[in-house]
Coordinates of C-alpha atoms and ligand atoms in Angstrom, one line a residue:
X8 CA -96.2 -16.7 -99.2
X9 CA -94.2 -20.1 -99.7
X10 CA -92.1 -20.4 -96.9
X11 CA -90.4 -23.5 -98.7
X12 CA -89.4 -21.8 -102.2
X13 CA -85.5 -22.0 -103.3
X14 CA -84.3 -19.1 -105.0
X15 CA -81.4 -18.3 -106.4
X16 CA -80.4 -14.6 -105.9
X17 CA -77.3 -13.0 -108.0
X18 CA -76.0 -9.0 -107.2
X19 CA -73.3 -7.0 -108.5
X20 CA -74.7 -3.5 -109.2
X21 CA -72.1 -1.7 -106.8
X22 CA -68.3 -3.4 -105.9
X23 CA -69.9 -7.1 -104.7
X24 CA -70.2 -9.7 -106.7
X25 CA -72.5 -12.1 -104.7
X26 CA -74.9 -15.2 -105.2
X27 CA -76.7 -17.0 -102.5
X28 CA -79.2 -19.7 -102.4
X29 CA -82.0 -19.2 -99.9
X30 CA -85.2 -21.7 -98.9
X31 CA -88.1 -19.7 -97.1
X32 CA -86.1 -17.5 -94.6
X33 CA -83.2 -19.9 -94.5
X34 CA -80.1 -19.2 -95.9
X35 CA -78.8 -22.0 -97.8
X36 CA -75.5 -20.2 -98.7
X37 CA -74.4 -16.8 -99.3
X38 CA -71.3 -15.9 -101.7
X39 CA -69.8 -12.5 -102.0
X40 CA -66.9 -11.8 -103.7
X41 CA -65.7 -8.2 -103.2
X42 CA -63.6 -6.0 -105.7
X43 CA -62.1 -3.9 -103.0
X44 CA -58.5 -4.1 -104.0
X45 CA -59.2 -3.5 -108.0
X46 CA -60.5 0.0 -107.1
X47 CA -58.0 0.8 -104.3
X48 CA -55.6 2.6 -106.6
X49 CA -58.4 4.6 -108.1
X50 CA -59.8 6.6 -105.0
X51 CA -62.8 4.7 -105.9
X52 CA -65.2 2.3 -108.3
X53 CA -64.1 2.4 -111.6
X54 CA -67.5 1.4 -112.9
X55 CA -66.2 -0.4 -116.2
X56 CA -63.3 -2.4 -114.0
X57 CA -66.3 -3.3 -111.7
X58 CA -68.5 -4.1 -114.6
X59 CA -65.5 -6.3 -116.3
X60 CA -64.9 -8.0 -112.7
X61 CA -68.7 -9.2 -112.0
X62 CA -68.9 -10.5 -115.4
X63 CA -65.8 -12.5 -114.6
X64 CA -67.1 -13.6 -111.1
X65 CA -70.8 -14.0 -111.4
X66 CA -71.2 -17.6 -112.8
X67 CA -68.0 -18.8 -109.9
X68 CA -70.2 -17.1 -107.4
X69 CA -73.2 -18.9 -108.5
X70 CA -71.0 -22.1 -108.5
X71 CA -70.0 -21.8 -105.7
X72 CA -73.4 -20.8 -104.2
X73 CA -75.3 -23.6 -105.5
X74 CA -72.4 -26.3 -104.2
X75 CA -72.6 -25.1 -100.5
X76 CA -76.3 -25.4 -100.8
X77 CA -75.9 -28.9 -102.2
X78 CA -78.0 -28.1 -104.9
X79 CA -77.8 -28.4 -108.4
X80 CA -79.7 -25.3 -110.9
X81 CA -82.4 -27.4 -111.6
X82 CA -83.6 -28.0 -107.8
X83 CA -83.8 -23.5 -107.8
X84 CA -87.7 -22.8 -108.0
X85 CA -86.6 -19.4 -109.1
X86 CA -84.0 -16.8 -109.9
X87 CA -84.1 -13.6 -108.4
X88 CA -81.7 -10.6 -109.9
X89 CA -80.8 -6.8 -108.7
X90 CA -82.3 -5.4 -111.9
X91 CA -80.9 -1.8 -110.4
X92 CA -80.6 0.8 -108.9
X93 CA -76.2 0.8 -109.4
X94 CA -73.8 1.0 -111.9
X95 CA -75.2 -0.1 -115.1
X96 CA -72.8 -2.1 -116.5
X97 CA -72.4 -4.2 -113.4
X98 CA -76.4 -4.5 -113.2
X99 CA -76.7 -5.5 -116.6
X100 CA -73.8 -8.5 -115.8
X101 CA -76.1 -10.1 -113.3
X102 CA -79.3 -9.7 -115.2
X103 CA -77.8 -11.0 -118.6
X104 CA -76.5 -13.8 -116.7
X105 CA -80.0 -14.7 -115.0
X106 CA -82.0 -14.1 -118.0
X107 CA -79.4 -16.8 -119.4
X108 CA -80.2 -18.9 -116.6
X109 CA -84.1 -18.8 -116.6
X110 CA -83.7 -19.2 -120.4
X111 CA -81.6 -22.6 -119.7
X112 CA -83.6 -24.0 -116.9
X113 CA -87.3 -22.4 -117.3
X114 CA -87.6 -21.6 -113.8
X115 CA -89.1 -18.3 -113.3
X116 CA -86.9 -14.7 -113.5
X117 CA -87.7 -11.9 -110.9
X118 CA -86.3 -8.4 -111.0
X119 CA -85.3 -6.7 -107.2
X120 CA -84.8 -3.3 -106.4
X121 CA -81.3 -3.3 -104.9
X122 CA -82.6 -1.3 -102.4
X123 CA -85.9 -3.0 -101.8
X124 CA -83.1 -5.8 -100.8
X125 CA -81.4 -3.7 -98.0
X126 CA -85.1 -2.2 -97.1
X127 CA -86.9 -6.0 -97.0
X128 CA -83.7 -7.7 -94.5
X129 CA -85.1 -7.0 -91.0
X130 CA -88.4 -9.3 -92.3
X131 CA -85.6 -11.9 -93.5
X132 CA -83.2 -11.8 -90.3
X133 CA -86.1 -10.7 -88.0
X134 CA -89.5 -11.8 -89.5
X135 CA -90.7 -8.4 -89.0
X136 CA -94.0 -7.5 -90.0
X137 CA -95.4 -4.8 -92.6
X138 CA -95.5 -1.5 -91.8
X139 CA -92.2 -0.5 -90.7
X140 CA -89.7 2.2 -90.6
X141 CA -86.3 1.3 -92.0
X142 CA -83.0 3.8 -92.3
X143 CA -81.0 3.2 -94.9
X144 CA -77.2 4.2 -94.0
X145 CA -74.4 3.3 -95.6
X146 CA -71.2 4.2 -98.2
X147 CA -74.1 4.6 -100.9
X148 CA -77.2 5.2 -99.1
X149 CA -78.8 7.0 -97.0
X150 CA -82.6 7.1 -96.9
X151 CA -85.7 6.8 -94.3
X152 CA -88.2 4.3 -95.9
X153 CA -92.0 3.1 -94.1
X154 CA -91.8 -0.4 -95.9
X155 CA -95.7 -1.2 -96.2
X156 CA -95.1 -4.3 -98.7
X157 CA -92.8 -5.8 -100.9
X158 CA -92.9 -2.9 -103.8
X159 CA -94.6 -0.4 -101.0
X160 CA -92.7 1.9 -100.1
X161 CA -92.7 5.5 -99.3
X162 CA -89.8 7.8 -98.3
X163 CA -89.5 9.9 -95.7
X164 CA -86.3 11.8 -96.5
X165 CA -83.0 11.4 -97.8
X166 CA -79.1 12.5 -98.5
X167 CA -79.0 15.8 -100.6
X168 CA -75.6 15.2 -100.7
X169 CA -73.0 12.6 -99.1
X170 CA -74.1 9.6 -97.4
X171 CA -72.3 9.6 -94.3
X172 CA -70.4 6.7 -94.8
X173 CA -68.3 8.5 -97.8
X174 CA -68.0 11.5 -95.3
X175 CA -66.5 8.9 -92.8
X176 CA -64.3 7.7 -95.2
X177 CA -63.4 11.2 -96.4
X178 CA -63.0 12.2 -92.5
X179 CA -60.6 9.2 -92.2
X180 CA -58.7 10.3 -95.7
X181 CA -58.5 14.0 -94.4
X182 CA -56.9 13.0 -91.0
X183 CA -54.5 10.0 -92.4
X184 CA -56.6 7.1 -91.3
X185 CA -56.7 3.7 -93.3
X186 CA -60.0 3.0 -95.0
X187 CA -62.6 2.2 -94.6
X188 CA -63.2 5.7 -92.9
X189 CA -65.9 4.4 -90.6
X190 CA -64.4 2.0 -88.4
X191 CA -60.7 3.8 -88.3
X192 CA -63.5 7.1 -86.9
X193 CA -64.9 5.7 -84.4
X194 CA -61.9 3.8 -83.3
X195 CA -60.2 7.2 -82.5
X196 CA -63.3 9.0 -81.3
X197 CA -63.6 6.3 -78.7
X198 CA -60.4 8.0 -77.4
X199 CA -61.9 11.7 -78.3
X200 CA -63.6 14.6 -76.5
X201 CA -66.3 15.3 -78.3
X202 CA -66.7 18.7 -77.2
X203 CA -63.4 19.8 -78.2
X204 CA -64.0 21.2 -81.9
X205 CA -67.5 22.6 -83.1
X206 CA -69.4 20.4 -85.6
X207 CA -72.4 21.7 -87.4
X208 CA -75.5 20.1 -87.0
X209 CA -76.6 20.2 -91.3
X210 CA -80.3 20.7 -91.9
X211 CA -81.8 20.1 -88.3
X212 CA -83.3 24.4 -89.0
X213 CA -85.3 23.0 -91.5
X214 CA -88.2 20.4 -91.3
X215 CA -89.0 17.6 -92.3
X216 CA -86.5 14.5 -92.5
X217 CA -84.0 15.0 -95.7
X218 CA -80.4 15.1 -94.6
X219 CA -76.8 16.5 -95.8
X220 CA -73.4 15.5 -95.0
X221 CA -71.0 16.8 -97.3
X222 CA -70.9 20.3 -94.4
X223 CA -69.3 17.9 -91.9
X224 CA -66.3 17.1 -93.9
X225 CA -65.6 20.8 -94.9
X226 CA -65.7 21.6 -90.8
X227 CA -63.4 19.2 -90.7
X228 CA -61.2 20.2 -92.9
X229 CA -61.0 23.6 -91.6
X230 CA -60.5 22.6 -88.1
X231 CA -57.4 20.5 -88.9
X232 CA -55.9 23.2 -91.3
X233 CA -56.3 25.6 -88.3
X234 CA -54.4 23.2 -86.0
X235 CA -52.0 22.4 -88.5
X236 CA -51.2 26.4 -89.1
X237 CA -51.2 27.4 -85.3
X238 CA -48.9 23.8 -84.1
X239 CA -47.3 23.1 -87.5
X240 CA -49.1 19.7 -87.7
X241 CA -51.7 17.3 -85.4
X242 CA -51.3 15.6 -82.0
X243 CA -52.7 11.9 -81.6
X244 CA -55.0 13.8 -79.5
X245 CA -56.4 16.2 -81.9
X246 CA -57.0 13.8 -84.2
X247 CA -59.4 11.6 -81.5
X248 CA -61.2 15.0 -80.9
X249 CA -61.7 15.6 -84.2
X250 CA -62.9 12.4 -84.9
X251 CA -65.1 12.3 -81.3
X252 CA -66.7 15.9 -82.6
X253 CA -67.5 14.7 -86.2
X254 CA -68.9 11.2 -85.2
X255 CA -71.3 12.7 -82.4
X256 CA -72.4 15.1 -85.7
X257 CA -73.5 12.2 -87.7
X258 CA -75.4 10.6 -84.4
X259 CA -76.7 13.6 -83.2
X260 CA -78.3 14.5 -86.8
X261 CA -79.4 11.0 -87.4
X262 CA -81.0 10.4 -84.2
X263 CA -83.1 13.5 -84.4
X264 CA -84.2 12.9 -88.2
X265 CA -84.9 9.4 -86.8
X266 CA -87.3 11.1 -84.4
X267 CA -89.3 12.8 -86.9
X268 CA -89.5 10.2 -89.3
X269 CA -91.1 8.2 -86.3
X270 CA -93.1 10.7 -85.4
X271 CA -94.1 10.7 -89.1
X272 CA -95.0 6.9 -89.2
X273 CA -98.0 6.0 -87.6
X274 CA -99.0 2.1 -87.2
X275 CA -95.8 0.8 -87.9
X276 CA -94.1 -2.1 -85.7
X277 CA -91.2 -1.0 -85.6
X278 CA -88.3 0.9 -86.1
X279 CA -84.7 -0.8 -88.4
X280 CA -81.3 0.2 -89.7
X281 CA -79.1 -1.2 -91.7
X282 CA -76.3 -0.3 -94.3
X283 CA -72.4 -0.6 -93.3
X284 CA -72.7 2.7 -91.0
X285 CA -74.7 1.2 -88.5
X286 CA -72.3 -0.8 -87.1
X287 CA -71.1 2.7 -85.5
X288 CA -71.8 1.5 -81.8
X289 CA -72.5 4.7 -80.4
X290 CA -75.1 5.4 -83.5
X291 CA -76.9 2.0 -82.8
X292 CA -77.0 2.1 -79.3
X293 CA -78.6 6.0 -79.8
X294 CA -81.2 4.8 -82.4
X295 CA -82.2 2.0 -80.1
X296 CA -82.5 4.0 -77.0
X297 CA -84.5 6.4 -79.8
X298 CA -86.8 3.6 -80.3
X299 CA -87.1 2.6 -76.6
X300 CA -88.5 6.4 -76.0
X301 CA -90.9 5.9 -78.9
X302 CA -92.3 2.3 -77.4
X303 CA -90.6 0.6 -80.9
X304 CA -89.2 -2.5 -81.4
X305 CA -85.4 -2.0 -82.9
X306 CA -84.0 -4.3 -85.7
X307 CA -80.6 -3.9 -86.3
X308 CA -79.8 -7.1 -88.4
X309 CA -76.3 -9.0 -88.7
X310 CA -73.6 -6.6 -90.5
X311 CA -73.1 -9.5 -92.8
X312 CA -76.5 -9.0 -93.9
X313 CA -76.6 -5.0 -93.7
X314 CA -74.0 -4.7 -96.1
X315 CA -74.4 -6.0 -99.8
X316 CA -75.1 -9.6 -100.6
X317 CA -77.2 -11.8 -102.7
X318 CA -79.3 -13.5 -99.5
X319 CA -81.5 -10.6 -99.2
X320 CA -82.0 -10.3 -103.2
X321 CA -83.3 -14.0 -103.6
X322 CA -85.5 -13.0 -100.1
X323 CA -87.0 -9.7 -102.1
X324 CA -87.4 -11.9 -104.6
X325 CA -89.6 -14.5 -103.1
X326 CA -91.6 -11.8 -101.7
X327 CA -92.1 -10.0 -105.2
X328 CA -93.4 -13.3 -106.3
X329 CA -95.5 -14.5 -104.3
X330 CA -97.1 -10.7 -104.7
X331 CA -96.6 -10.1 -108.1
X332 CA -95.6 -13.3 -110.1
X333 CA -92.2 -13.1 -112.3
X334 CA -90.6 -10.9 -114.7
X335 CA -90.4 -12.3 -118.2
X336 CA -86.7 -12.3 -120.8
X337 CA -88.0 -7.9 -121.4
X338 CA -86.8 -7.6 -118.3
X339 CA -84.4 -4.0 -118.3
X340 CA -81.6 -3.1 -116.2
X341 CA -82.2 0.5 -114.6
X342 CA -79.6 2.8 -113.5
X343 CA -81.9 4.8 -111.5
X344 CA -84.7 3.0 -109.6
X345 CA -86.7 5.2 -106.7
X346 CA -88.4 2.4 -104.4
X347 CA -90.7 5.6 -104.0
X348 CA -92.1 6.3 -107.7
X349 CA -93.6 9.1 -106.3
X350 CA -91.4 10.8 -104.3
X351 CA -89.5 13.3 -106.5
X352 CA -85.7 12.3 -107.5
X353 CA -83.0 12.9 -104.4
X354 CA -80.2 14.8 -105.6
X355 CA -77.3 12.8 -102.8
X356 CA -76.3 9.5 -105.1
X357 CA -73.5 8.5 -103.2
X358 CA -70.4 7.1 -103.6
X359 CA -71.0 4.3 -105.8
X360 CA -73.2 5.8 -108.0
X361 CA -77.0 7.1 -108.3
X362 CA -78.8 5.2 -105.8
X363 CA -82.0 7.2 -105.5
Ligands
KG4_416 O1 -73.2 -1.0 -96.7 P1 -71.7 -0.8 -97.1 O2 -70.8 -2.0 -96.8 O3 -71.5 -0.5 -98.6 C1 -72.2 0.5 -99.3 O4 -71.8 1.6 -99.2 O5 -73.2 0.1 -99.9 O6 -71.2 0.4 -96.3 C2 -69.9 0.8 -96.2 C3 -69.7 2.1 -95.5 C4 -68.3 2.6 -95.6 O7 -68.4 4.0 -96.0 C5 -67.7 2.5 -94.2 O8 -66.8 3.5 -93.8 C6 -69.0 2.6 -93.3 O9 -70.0 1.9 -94.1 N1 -68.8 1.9 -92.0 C7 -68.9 2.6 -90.9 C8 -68.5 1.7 -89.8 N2 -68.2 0.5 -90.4 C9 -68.4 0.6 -91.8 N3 -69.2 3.9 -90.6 C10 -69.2 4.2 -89.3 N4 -68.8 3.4 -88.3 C11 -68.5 2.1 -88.5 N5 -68.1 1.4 -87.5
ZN417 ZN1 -76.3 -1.6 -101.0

């Protein structure tokens, strides 16, 4: 591959609005914009606030990306776009806006998987090589992937339900915690006794490496309407036990799907995470002592970079390239998108919409 290409990457097919400029594996600039408080009223993305906001913010983005770089459009070799999966009327804002921009300029138009995004960052932060094992775990995914190439991918197992960082958030909601959930969770489980309260451990009876979260929250539930009708309410303490007891859940269920899905992938070098939930300290540190058993190298890249941004789009992009060449102005936007054609649809979409 060129190492020296310039691409400009554009996303906004969840609540991010971001564009970033990126040279080989350097990151010229990276731009995100994030609609956060537009949906706080609502529980949740609105998609057609969402889609009204990125086609608002998309060309400041890119304005903004391109001056930090110090470049103007025309110096971009090429233009690299989430073309899905995501909510549809944001997607289609970023790729009518790049298809305008290739049209303008000329320079090539490539097409990313959203996910192929999150799935290709440990080769852009860590220059890891193909094959790999990647877990995908965040507020809208939650997937094992063995990345062999830049549109090879085959997965392992996924979310039949939640992803754990909506049951985080929904933990957090049920016990009174500000959001996000995840960070206000472990926060007070770092204060908890996990052994306090009984969490079940979903799906770890049955083989193979699929997972389900949305059990966790319903324990939790019950537990703290249990203390509420024998004390009349919760104790600070309570609160870091239940939050201990649902946290170690999450880890414990992970780490042990983790195992099989290494167990699972032969040849690879090595094993990555990424997505907002793994900067859950006690997770990390568990998946890289997981890996450490195994003899795998761990990749846990910068939470900047694990969460959604345009960096690893234009990065996907130049990979897609130099394999497959670019898209041309028929290029669609796609609400659904499975990285593995083959595999058949998972039924967990998360919170921000399908994102099988
Ligand atoms: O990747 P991300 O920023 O956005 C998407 O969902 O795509 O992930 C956000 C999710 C939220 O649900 C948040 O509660 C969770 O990641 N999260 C955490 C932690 N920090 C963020 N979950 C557990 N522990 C954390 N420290
Ligand atoms: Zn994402």
């Amino acid at each position: 591959m060129d190492h020296d290409l310039t691409v400009l990457g554009l996303e906004s097919s969840c609540d991010d609005t971001a564009a970033a400029v990126l040279r080989g594996r350097t990151i010229l600039s990276s731009v995100v914009a994030d609609q956060t408080a537009l949906h706080a009223a609502f529980g949740g993305v609105v998609p057609e606030i969402a889609a009204r906001a990125h086609a608002e913010k998309l060309d400041l983005c890119v304005e903004q990306a391109l001056q930090k770089a110090e470049l103007s459009l025309f110096e971009i070799d090429a233009i690299a776009v989430t073309a899905g999966p995501g909510l549809i009327g944001g997607v289609l804002s970023g790729v009518m806006m790049a298809k305008g921009l290739s049209a303008a300029t000329g320079k090539p138009l490539i097409g990313v998987n959203h996910l192929a995004g999150h799935a290709l960052t440990p080769r852009l932060t860590d220059g890891m090589d193909y094959p790999y094992l990647i877990l995908l775990v965040s507020g809208g995914h939650c997937q094992f992937l063995r990345v062999d190439g830049p549109t090879s991918f085959l997965r392992l197992g996924s979310t039949i339900d939640d992803a754990p960082g909506e049951a985080f958030d929904k933990t957090a909601r049920l016990l009174g915690l500000p959001q996000p959930g995840g960070p206000s969770v472990e926060r007070h489980a770092h204060a908890g006794d996990e052994a306090r309260f009984a969490f079940p451990r979903p799906l770890l009876d049955r083989p193979g490496c699929d997972l389900s979260f949305s059990g966790l929250k319903t324990a939790l539930l019950r537990q703290r309407d249990n203390l509420v009708a024998d004390q009349g309410g919760l104790h600070p303490q309570d609160v870091n036990d239940l939050c201990a007891g649902f946290q170690a859940a999450i880890r414990d269920v992970l780490v042990e799907k983790s195992r099989r899905a290494l167990l699972a992938s032969e040849g690879i070098t090595g094993f990555a995470v990424a997505g907002g939930v793994a900067a859950n300290t006690p997770l990390r540190l568990a998946l890289e002592a997981l890996a450490a058993d195994h003899g795998h190298r761990f990749v846990a890249p910068p939470l900047a970079l694990c969460t959604d941004n345009a960096a690893m789009i234009a990065f996907a992009g130049s990979e897609k390239f130099a394999a497959e060449g670019a898209d041309d102005l028929t290029l669609t936007a796609r609400p659904r998108w499975p990285l593995d054609q083959a595999a058949p649809a998972a039924l967990g979409s998360g919170k921000k919409g399908a994102k099988a």
